[in-house]
């Protein structure tokens, strides 16, 4: 019986955490201003939520994209 109570409490906690989460909106990147792809970067990061920048708030729009980064973007887009 004690195991069932622990399981029930854990399930209730997990369910409440899932229901009470707030969406996270992307902040504007500090290094995309004036870039030729600025509007597309903003749209794909804010509207679609598939582009993520770096922890320091930058995007590095002129850097080449890696295969792993592209796979992550494609995965987020298809979900």
mmCIF file of C-alpha atoms in Angstrom:
data_model
loop_
_atom_site.group_PDB
_atom_site.id
_atom_site.type_symbol
_atom_site.label_atom_id
_atom_site.label_comp_id
_atom_site.label_asym_id
_atom_site.label_seq_id
_atom_site.Cartn_x
_atom_site.Cartn_y
_atom_site.Cartn_z
ATOM 1 C CA UNK A 1 0.000 0.000 0.000
ATOM 2 C CA UNK A 2 2.826 2.413 0.809
ATOM 3 C CA UNK A 3 4.339 1.920 -2.652
ATOM 4 C CA UNK A 4 0.999 2.731 -4.251
ATOM 5 C CA UNK A 5 0.752 5.993 -2.258
ATOM 6 C CA UNK A 6 4.232 7.015 -3.316
ATOM 7 C CA UNK A 7 3.423 6.208 -6.937
ATOM 8 C CA UNK A 8 0.147 8.117 -6.733
ATOM 9 C CA UNK A 9 1.869 11.145 -5.198
ATOM 10 C CA UNK A 10 4.596 11.080 -7.843
ATOM 11 C CA UNK A 11 2.032 10.777 -10.629
ATOM 12 C CA UNK A 12 0.029 13.695 -9.227
ATOM 13 C CA UNK A 13 3.175 15.808 -8.964
ATOM 14 C CA UNK A 14 4.215 14.996 -12.531
ATOM 15 C CA UNK A 15 0.746 15.739 -13.878
ATOM 16 C CA UNK A 16 0.481 19.056 -12.055
ATOM 17 C CA UNK A 17 3.955 20.076 -13.220
ATOM 18 C CA UNK A 18 3.003 19.278 -16.806
ATOM 19 C CA UNK A 19 -0.228 21.260 -16.616
ATOM 20 C CA UNK A 20 1.169 24.287 -14.816
ATOM 21 C CA UNK A 21 4.139 24.994 -17.059
ATOM 22 C CA UNK A 22 4.229 28.248 -18.959
ATOM 23 C CA UNK A 23 5.471 28.568 -22.524
ATOM 24 C CA UNK A 24 8.935 30.016 -22.993
ATOM 25 C CA UNK A 25 9.215 32.668 -25.644
ATOM 26 C CA UNK A 26 12.447 33.325 -27.466
ATOM 27 C CA UNK A 27 14.182 36.577 -26.708
ATOM 28 C CA UNK A 28 15.474 38.790 -29.481
ATOM 29 C CA UNK A 29 19.052 38.009 -30.396
ATOM 30 C CA UNK A 30 21.614 40.764 -29.882
ATOM 31 C CA UNK A 31 23.670 40.125 -33.025
ATOM 32 C CA UNK A 32 21.044 39.797 -35.775
ATOM 33 C CA UNK A 33 20.258 43.499 -36.118
ATOM 34 C CA UNK A 34 21.020 44.598 -39.667
ATOM 35 C CA UNK A 35 21.688 41.078 -40.914
ATOM 36 C CA UNK A 36 20.109 40.148 -44.237
ATOM 37 C CA UNK A 37 18.255 37.247 -42.560
ATOM 38 C CA UNK A 38 17.084 39.172 -39.485
ATOM 39 C CA UNK A 39 13.347 38.877 -40.211
ATOM 40 C CA UNK A 40 13.576 35.161 -41.023
ATOM 41 C CA UNK A 41 15.594 34.457 -37.873
ATOM 42 C CA UNK A 42 13.043 36.302 -35.728
ATOM 43 C CA UNK A 43 10.127 34.531 -37.406
ATOM 44 C CA UNK A 44 11.595 31.023 -37.081
ATOM 45 C CA UNK A 45 12.695 31.579 -33.490
ATOM 46 C CA UNK A 46 9.635 33.388 -32.119
ATOM 47 C CA UNK A 47 6.724 32.138 -34.232
ATOM 48 C CA UNK A 48 7.817 28.558 -34.865
ATOM 49 C CA UNK A 49 10.236 28.108 -31.957
ATOM 50 C CA UNK A 50 12.677 25.978 -33.923
ATOM 51 C CA UNK A 51 15.751 28.225 -33.857
ATOM 52 C CA UNK A 52 17.721 28.623 -30.650
ATOM 53 C CA UNK A 53 20.635 30.911 -30.067
ATOM 54 C CA UNK A 54 23.506 30.699 -27.662
ATOM 55 C CA UNK A 55 23.256 31.150 -23.890
ATOM 56 C CA UNK A 56 24.723 34.661 -24.101
ATOM 57 C CA UNK A 57 21.753 35.876 -26.205
ATOM 58 C CA UNK A 58 23.510 35.761 -29.556
ATOM 59 C CA UNK A 59 22.659 33.820 -32.690
ATOM 60 C CA UNK A 60 25.863 34.005 -34.804
ATOM 61 C CA UNK A 61 23.972 34.369 -38.104
ATOM 62 C CA UNK A 62 27.100 34.285 -40.277
ATOM 63 C CA UNK A 63 28.528 31.079 -38.795
ATOM 64 C CA UNK A 64 28.106 27.832 -40.744
ATOM 65 C CA UNK A 65 25.481 25.424 -39.438
ATOM 66 C CA UNK A 66 26.564 21.958 -38.371
ATOM 67 C CA UNK A 67 24.826 18.757 -39.362
ATOM 68 C CA UNK A 68 23.788 18.171 -35.747
ATOM 69 C CA UNK A 69 22.329 21.663 -35.387
ATOM 70 C CA UNK A 70 20.350 21.226 -38.597
ATOM 71 C CA UNK A 71 19.047 17.869 -37.400
ATOM 72 C CA UNK A 72 17.855 19.524 -34.179
ATOM 73 C CA UNK A 73 16.095 22.305 -36.090
ATOM 74 C CA UNK A 74 14.424 19.795 -38.398
ATOM 75 C CA UNK A 75 13.346 17.667 -35.444
ATOM 76 C CA UNK A 76 11.772 20.646 -33.634
ATOM 77 C CA UNK A 77 10.042 21.757 -36.835
ATOM 78 C CA UNK A 78 8.479 18.349 -37.484
ATOM 79 C CA UNK A 79 7.104 17.962 -33.963
#
